[in-house]
Coordinates of C-alpha atoms in Angstrom, one line a residue:
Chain A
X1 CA 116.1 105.6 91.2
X2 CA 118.4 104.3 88.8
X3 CA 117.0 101.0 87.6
X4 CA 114.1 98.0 88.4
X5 CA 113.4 94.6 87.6
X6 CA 110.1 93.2 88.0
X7 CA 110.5 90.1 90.6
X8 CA 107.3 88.6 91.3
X9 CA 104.6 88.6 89.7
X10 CA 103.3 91.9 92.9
X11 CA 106.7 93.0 93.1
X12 CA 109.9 94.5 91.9
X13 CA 113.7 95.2 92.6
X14 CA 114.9 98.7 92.7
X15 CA 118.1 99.9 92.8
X16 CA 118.5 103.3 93.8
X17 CA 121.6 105.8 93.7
X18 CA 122.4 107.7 97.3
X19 CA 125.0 110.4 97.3
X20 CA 127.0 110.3 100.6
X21 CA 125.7 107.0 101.3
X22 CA 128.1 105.7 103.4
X23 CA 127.2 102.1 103.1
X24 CA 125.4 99.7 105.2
X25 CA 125.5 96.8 107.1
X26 CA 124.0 93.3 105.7
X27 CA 120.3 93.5 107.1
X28 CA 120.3 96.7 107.8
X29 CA 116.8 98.6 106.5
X30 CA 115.9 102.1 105.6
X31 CA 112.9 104.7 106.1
X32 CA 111.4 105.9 102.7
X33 CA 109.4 108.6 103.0
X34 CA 107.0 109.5 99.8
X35 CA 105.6 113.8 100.0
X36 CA 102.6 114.4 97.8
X37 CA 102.3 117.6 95.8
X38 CA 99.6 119.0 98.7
X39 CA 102.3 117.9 101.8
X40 CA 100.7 114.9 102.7
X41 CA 103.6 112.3 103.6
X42 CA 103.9 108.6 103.8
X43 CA 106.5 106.9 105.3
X44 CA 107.8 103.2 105.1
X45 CA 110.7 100.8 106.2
X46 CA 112.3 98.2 103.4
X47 CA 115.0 96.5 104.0
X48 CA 118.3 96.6 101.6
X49 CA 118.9 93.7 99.4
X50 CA 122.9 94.8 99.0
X51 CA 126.0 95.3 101.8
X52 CA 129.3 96.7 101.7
X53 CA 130.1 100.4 100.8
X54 CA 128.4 101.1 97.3
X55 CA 126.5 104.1 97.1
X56 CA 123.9 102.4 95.1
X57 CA 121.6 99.9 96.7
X58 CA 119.1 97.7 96.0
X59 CA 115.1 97.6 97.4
X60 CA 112.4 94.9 97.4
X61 CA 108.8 95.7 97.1
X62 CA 105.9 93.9 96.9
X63 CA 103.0 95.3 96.3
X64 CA 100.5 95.3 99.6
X65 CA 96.5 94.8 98.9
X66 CA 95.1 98.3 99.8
X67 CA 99.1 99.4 100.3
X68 CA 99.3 103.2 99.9
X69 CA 103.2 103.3 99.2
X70 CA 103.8 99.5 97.7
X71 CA 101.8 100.1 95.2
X72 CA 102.7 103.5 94.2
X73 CA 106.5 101.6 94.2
X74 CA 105.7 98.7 92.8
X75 CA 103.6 100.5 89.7
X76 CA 104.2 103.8 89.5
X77 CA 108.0 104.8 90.3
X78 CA 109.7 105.2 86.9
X79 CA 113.9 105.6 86.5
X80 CA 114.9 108.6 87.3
X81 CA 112.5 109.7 90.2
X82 CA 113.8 110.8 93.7
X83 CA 113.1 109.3 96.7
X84 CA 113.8 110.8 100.5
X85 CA 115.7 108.3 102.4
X86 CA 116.7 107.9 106.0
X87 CA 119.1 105.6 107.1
X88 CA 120.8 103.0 107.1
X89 CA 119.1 101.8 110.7
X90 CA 119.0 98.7 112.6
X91 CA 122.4 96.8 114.0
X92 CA 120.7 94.1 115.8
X93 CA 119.2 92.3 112.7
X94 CA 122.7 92.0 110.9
X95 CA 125.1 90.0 110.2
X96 CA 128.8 90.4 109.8
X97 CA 131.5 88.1 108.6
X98 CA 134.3 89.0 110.8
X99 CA 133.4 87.9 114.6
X100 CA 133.0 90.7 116.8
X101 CA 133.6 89.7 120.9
X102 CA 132.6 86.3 121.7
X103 CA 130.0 86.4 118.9
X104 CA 129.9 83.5 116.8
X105 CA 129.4 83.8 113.2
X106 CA 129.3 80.2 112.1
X107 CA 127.0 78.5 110.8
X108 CA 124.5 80.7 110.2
X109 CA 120.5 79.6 109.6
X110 CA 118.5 82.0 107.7
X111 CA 114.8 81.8 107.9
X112 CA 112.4 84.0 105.3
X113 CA 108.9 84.4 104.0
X114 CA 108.1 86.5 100.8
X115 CA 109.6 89.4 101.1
X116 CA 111.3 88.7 104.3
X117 CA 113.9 87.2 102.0
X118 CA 115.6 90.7 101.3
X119 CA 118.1 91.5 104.7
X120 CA 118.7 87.5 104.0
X121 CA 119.9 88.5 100.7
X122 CA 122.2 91.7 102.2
X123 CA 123.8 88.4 104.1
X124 CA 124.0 85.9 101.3
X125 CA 125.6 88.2 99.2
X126 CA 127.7 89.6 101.7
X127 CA 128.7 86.1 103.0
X128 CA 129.7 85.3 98.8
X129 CA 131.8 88.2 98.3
X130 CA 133.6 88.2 101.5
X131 CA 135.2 84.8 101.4
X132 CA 133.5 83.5 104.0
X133 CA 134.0 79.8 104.9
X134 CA 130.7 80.2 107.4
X135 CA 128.0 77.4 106.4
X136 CA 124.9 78.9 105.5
X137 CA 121.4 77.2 105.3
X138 CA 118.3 79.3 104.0
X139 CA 114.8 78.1 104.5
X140 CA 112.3 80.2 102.4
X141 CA 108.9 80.1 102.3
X142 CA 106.4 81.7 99.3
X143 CA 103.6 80.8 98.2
X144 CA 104.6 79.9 94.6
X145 CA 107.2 79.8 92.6
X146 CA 106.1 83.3 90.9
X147 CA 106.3 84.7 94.2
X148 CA 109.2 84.4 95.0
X149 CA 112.1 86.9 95.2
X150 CA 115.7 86.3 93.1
X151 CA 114.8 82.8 92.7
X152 CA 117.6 82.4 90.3
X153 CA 120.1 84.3 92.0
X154 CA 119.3 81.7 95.2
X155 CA 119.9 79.0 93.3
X156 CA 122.8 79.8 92.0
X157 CA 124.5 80.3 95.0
X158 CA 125.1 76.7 95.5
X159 CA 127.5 74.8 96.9
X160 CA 128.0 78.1 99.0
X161 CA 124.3 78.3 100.3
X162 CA 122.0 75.2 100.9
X163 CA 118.5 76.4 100.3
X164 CA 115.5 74.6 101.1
X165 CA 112.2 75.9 99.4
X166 CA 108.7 76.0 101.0
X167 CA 106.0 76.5 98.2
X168 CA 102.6 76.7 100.6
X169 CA 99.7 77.1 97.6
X170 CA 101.3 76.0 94.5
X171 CA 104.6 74.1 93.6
X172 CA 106.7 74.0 90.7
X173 CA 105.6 70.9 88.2
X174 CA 107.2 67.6 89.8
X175 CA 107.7 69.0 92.9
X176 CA 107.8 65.6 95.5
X177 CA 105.9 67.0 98.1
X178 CA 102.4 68.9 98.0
X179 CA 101.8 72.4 98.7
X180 CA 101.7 73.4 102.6
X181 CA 103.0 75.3 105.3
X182 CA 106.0 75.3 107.2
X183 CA 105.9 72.7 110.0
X184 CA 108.1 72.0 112.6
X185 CA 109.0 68.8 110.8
X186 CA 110.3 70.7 107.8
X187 CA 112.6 73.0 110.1
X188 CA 113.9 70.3 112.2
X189 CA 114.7 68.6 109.0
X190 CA 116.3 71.5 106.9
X191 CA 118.0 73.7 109.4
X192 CA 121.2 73.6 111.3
X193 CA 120.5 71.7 114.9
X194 CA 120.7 73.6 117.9
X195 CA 123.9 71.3 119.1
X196 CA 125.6 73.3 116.1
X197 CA 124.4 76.4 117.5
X198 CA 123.6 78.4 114.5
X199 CA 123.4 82.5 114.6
X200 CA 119.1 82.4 113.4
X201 CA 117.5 84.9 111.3
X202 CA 114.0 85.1 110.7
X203 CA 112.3 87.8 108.6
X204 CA 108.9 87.7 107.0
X205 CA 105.2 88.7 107.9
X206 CA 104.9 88.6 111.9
X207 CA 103.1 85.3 112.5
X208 CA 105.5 83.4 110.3
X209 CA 108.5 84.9 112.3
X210 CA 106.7 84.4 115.5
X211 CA 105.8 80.6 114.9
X212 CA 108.9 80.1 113.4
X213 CA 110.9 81.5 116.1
X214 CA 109.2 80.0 118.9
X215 CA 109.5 76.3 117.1
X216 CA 113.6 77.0 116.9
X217 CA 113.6 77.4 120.5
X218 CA 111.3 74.8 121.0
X219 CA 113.8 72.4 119.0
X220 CA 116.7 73.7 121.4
X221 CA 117.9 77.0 120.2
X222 CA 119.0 79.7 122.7
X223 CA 116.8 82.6 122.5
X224 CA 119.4 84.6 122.6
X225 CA 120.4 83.0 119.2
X226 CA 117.8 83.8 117.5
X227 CA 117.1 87.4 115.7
X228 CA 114.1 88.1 114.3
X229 CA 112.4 91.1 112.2
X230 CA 109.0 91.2 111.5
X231 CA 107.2 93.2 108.7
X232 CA 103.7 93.5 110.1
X233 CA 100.5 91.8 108.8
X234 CA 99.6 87.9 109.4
Chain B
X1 CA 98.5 98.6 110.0
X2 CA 97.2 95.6 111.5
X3 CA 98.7 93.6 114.2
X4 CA 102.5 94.6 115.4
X5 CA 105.9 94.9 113.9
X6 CA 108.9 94.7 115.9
X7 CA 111.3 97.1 118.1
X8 CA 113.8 97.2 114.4
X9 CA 111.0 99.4 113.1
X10 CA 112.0 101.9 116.0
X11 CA 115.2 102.8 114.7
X12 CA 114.2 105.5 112.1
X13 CA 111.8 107.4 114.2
X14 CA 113.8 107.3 117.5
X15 CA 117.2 108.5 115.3
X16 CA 115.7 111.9 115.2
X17 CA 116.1 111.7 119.3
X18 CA 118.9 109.4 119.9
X19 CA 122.1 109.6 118.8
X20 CA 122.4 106.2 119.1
X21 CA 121.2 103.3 117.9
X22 CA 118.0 103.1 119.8
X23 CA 117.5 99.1 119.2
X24 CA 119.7 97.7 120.5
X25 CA 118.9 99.5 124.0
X26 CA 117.7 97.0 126.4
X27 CA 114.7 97.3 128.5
X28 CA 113.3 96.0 131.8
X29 CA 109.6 96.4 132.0
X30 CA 108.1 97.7 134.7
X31 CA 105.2 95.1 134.9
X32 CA 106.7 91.9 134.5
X33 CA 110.1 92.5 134.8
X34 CA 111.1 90.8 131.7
X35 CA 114.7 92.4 129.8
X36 CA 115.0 92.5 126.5
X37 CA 116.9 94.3 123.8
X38 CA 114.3 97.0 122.1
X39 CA 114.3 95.8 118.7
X40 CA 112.4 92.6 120.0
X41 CA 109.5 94.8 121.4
X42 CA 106.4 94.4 120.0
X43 CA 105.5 97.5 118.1
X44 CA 102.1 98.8 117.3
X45 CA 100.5 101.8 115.5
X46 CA 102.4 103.9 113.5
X47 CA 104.6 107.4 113.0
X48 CA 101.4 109.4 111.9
X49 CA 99.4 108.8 115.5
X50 CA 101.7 107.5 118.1
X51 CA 104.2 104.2 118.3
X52 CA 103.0 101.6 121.1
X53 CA 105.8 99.6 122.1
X54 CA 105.1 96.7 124.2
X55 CA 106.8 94.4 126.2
X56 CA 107.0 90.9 123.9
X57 CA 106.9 88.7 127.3
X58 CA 103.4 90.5 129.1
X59 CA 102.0 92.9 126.2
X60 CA 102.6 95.9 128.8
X61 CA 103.1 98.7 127.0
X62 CA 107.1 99.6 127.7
X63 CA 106.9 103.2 126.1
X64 CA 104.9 105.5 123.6
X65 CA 105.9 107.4 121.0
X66 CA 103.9 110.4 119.9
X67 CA 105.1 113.0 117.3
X68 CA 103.3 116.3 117.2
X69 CA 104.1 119.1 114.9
X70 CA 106.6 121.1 117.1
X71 CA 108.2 118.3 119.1
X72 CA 108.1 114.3 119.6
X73 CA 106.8 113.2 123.4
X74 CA 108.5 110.2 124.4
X75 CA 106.5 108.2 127.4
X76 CA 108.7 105.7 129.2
X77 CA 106.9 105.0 132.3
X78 CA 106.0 101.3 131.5
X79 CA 110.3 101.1 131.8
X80 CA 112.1 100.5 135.2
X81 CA 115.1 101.3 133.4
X82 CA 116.7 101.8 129.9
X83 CA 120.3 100.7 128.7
X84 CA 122.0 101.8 126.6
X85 CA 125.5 100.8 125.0
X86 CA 128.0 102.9 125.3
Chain C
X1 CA 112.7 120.8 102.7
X2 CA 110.6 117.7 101.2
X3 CA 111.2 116.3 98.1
X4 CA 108.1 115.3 96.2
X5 CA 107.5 112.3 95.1
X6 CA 106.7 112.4 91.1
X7 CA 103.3 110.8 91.2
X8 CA 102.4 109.9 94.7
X9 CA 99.0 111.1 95.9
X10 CA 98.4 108.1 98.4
X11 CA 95.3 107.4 100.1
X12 CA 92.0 109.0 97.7
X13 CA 91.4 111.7 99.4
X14 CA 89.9 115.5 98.9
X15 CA 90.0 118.5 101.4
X16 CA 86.2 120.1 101.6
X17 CA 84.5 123.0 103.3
X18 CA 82.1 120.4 105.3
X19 CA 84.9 118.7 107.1
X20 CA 87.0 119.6 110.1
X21 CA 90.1 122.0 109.6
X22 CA 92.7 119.8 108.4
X23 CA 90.7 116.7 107.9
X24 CA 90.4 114.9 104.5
X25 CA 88.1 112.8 103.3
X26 CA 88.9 108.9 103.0
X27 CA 86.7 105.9 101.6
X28 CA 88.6 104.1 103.5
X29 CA 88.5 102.8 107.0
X30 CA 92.1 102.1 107.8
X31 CA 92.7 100.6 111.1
X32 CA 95.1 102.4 114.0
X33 CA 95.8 100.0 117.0
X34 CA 97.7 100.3 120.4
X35 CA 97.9 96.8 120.9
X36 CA 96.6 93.7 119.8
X37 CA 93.0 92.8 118.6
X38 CA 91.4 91.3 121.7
X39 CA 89.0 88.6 121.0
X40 CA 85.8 88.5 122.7
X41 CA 83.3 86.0 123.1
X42 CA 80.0 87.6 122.9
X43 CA 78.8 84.5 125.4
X44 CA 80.8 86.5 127.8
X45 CA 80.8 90.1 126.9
X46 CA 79.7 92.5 129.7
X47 CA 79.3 96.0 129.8
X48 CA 79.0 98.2 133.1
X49 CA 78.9 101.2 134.4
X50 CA 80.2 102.1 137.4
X51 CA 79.3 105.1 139.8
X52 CA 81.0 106.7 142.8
X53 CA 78.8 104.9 145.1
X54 CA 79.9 101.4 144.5
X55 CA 76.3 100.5 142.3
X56 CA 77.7 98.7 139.1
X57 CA 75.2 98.3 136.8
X58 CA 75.7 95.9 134.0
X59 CA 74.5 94.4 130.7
X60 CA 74.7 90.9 128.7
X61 CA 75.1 91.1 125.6
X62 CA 71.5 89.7 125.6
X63 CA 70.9 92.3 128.0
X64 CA 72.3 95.1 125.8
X65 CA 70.0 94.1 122.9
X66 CA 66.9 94.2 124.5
X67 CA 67.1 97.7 124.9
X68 CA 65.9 100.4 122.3
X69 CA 68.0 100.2 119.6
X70 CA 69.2 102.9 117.2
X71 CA 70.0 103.9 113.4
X72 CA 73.0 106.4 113.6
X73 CA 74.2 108.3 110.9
X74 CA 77.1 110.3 111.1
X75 CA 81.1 111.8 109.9
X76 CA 83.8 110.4 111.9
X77 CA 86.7 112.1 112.0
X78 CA 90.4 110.7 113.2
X79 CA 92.8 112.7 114.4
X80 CA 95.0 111.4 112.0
X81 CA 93.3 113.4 109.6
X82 CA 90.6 111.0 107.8
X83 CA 87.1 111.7 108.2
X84 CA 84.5 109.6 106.8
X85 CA 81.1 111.4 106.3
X86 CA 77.5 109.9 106.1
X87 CA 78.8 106.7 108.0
X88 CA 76.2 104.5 109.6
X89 CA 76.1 102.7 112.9
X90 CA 73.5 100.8 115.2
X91 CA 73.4 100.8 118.5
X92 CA 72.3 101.6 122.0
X93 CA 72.1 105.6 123.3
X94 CA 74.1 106.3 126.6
X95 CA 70.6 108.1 127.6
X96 CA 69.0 104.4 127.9
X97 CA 72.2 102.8 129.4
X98 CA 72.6 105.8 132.5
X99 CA 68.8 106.1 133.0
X100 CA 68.9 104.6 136.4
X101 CA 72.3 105.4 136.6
X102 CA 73.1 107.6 140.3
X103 CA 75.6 109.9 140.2
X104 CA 76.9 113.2 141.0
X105 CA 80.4 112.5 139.2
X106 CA 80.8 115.0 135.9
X107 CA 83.1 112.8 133.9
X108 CA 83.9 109.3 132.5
X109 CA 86.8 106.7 132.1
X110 CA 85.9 104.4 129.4
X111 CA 87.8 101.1 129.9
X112 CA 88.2 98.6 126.6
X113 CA 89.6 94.8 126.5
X114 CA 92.5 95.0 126.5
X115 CA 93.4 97.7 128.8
X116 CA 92.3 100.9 126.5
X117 CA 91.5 104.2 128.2
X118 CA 90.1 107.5 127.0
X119 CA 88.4 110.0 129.6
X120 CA 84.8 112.0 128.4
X121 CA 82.9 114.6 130.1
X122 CA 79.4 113.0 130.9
X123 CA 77.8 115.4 129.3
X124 CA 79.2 114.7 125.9
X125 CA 78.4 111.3 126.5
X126 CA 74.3 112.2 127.1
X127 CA 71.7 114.2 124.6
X128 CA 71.5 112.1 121.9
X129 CA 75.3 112.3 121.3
X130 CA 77.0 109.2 122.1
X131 CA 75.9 104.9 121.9
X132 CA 77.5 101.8 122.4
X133 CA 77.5 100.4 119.0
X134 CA 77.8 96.8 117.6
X135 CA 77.1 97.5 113.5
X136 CA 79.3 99.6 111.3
X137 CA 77.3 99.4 107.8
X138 CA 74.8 97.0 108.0
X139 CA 77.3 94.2 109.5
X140 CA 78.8 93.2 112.8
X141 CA 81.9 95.3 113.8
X142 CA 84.8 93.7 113.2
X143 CA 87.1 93.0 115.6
X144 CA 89.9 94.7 114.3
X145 CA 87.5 97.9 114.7
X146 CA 86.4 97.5 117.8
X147 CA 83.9 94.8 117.5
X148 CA 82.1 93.4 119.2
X149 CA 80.9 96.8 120.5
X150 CA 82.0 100.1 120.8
X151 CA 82.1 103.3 122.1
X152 CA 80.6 106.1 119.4
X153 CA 81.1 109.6 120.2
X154 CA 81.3 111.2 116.4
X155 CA 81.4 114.6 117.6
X156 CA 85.1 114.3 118.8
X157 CA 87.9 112.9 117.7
X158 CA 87.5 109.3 116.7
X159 CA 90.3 108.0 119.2
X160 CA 86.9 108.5 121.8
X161 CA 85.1 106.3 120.6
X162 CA 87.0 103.6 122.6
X163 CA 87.1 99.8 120.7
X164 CA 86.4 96.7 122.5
X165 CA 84.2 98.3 125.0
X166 CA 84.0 96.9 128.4
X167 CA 82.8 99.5 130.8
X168 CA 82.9 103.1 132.3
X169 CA 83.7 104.4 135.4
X170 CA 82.3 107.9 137.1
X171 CA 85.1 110.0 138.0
X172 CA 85.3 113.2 139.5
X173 CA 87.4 114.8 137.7
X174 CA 88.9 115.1 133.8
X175 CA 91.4 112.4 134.5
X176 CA 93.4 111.6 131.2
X177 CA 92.9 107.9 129.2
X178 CA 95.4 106.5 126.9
X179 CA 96.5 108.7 124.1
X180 CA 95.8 111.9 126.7
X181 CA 98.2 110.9 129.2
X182 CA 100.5 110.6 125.8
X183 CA 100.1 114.2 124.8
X184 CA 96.4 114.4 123.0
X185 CA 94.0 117.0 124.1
X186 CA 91.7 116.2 127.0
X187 CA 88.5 117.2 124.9
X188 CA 89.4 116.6 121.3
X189 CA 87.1 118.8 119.3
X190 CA 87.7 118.2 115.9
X191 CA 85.9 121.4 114.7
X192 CA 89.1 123.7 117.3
X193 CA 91.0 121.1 115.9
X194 CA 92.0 119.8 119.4
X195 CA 94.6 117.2 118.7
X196 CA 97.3 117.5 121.1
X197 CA 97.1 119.2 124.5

């Protein structure tokens, strides 16, 4: 582990150093699997924040109540401490630039709660160093402004990335619209419509990415449009 | 871990058996018929116990993944077939 | 070969001479699931029990707590290596609930909502040894652990004692439930350490 950065106020970016990492695709996650001194192993997916072929990548955490590897991440995990990693896995929840077969790439709708926001990240990064010209739109839900992940990096992205934030307990000061949830009425008004027929990703806890998901189709998407990765819990 | 995850989880556990990437096998389950690509399963339990992966359109469980110390049982019968790219 | 993690000790836990081989101890009570959380309304819970003749004899909810209730205290132990010791329960004895029950059938299918099934010799079911329980600690079970009633059978592995109990069925012979058609042991002693089959 060759550096952190404390995020949020529960978690923090890591950025660790593989040798004979081959590189990975944008949204693409890996296994991390902690050994205690008597044997006894953990094992956990995160997702990588970074694409492209460096050897040293970047991790989200945040920190789980009652987690028995966030926190031990989030907390304990100094520079220079190894980690066992597998991977990189997954090439359904990715996204490239270049258009493979029939597969459209353009424009592209990205959907994320908390620390769903990561693979996103692996995209919107990917998307600004490649040259891209695809339009990207990213909706992203947390639950305050402390909470949520590379805030100013999203911001700065603009005019490249449109991003539309949902705070749903506490907003910055002068915010025009009261804390709350994500509604339908917020994505029909802040995503791409399905007559443009966006590539979706959605990433967060699984009931956000299941109510989500099921309102894009509801608002037209094809299913087969949207991808979605869920990280467990409500 | 409470309530599910999804079939992307699957893809470290099932690289120790596939060479593949399992994912983005599609499945037709044998219960409702439904075909889907594996990473949108639903996916319950964990590594330590045994992986429940059920079908996201009837809840029927599509396969189970068990590891044991000398070998890892894989349990397809809830799959009328499994496809996988070439 | 593993590298070790500078630090990590996860879960609390301590290995001692009163537990299982290979068991540790846990405050915890951390939650394993092969599906989703079914949610029942007590107003229409039902438990039966079911012998090879066809009889099916069943319980209310209402029904269930007008029988003798008991204090339980007892280790669990989970295959996935947590035991909790001293751990306390309440609930009814499978003695009261098969007193008129008829059968010459030596072994059991518990069936949960949801679909759940794990197979029990009768006898391990009878002699003080196993209840259908509805408090963990003082409270209502929770539904994520199996509430609103249970199946407790301490003296094996925990993945027994079946969540979300809705009935059992008289079979004649050791047919295999769930997690045993999935490569766990038929009995699951925890003391032979009979995990896998």
């Amino acid at each position: 582990m060759t550096a952190v950065h404390e995020e949020t106020v529960t978690g923090r970016s890591i950025r660790l150093k593989i040798p004979g990492w081959g590189g990975n695709l944008a949204g693409q996650h890996l296994d991390l699997r902690l050994t205690a001194p008597d044997g006894y192993t953990a094992v956990r997916s995160y997702s990588i924040a970074t694409a492209g072929d460096d050897a040293s990548i970047q991790l989200a955490v945040d920190r789980v109540m009652d987690g028995e590897v966030s926190p031990y991440l989030v907390d304990d995990l100094m520079v220079g401490d190894e980690l066992e990693v597998k991977g990189p896995l997954g090439t359904w929840f990715v996204w490239r630039p270049e258009p493979t077969g029939t597969v459209q790439t353009d424009p592209v709708q990205l959907i994320g709660a908390g620390s769903g926001i990561v693979p996103l990240l692996a995209m919107i990064r990917l998307h600004a160093a490649s040259g891209s010209t695809a339009k990207f739109r990213l909706l992203y839900s947390v639950r305050s402004p402390e909470d949520a992940f590379f805030a100013a990096e999203l911001m700065a992205q603009h005019p490249l990335l449109e991003v539309t934030w949902v705070y749903t307990r506490a907003t910055p000061e002068g915010w025009p619209t009261p804390a709350g949830r994500v509604t339908k009425e917020i994505i029909e008004a802040a995503t791409f419509a399905s007559t443009q027929n966006p590539l979706v990703f959605v990433c967060g806890p699984t009931g956000f990415v299941e109510s989500v998901a099921s309102t894009m189709v509801a608002l037209g998407h094809d299913p087969a449009t949207v991808k979605t990765e869920r990280f467990g819990g409500l | 871990m409470i309530g599910h995850v999804d079939g992307n989880a699957l893809a470290g556990p099932l690289s120790e058996i596939f060479e593949f990437d399992a994912t983005l096998a599609i499945t037709d389950c044998l219960g409702c018929r439904d075909i889907a690509m594996l990473a949108e399963a639903m996916v319950y339990g964990d590594n330590g116990h045994g992986l429940v992966v059920r079908c996201k359109n009837c809840g029927g469980v599509l396969m189970v993944i068990v590891p044991e110390p000398e070998h890892t049982k894989l349990d397809m019968r809830g799959l009328a077939w499994l496809q996988v790219p070439n | 070969m593993a590298i070790f993690s500078r630090g990590f000790s996860g879960r609390s836990r301590e290995e001692s001479p009163d537990l299982p081989p290979g068991q540790y101890l846990t405050e915890d009570f951390p939650v394993l699931s092969a599906g989703p959380t079914p949610t029942i309304d007590t107003a229409e819970w039902e438990f039966t029990i079911r012998a090879e003749s066809g009889v099916v004899h069943n319980w209310s909810w209402d029904e269930l707590h007008e029988l003798p209730i008991e204090d339980i205290h007892t280790d669990i132990h989970c295959v996935t290596r947590w035991s909790k010791l001293a751990t306390t329960w309440r609930g009814v004895s499978l003695d009261t609930l098969f007193a008129d029950v008829d059968t010459s059938y030596e072994y059991v299918m518990a069936h949960s909502y949801g679909g759940y099934t794990t197979n029990v010799p009768l006898e391990d079911l009878l002699g003080g040894k196993a209840w259908v329980a509805f408090e963990f600690e003082g409270e209502d079970i929770e539904p994520a652990h199996g509430g609103p009633a249970r199946l407790l059978v301490p003296h094996l592995y925990f993945w027994k004692s079946a969540k979300w109990l809705r009935g059992l069925v008289m079979m004649p012979n050791d047919d295999p439930g769930f997690w045993e058609q999935n490569g766990y042991h038929l009995y699951g002693d925890p003391w032979l350490e009979q995990r896998y089959s």
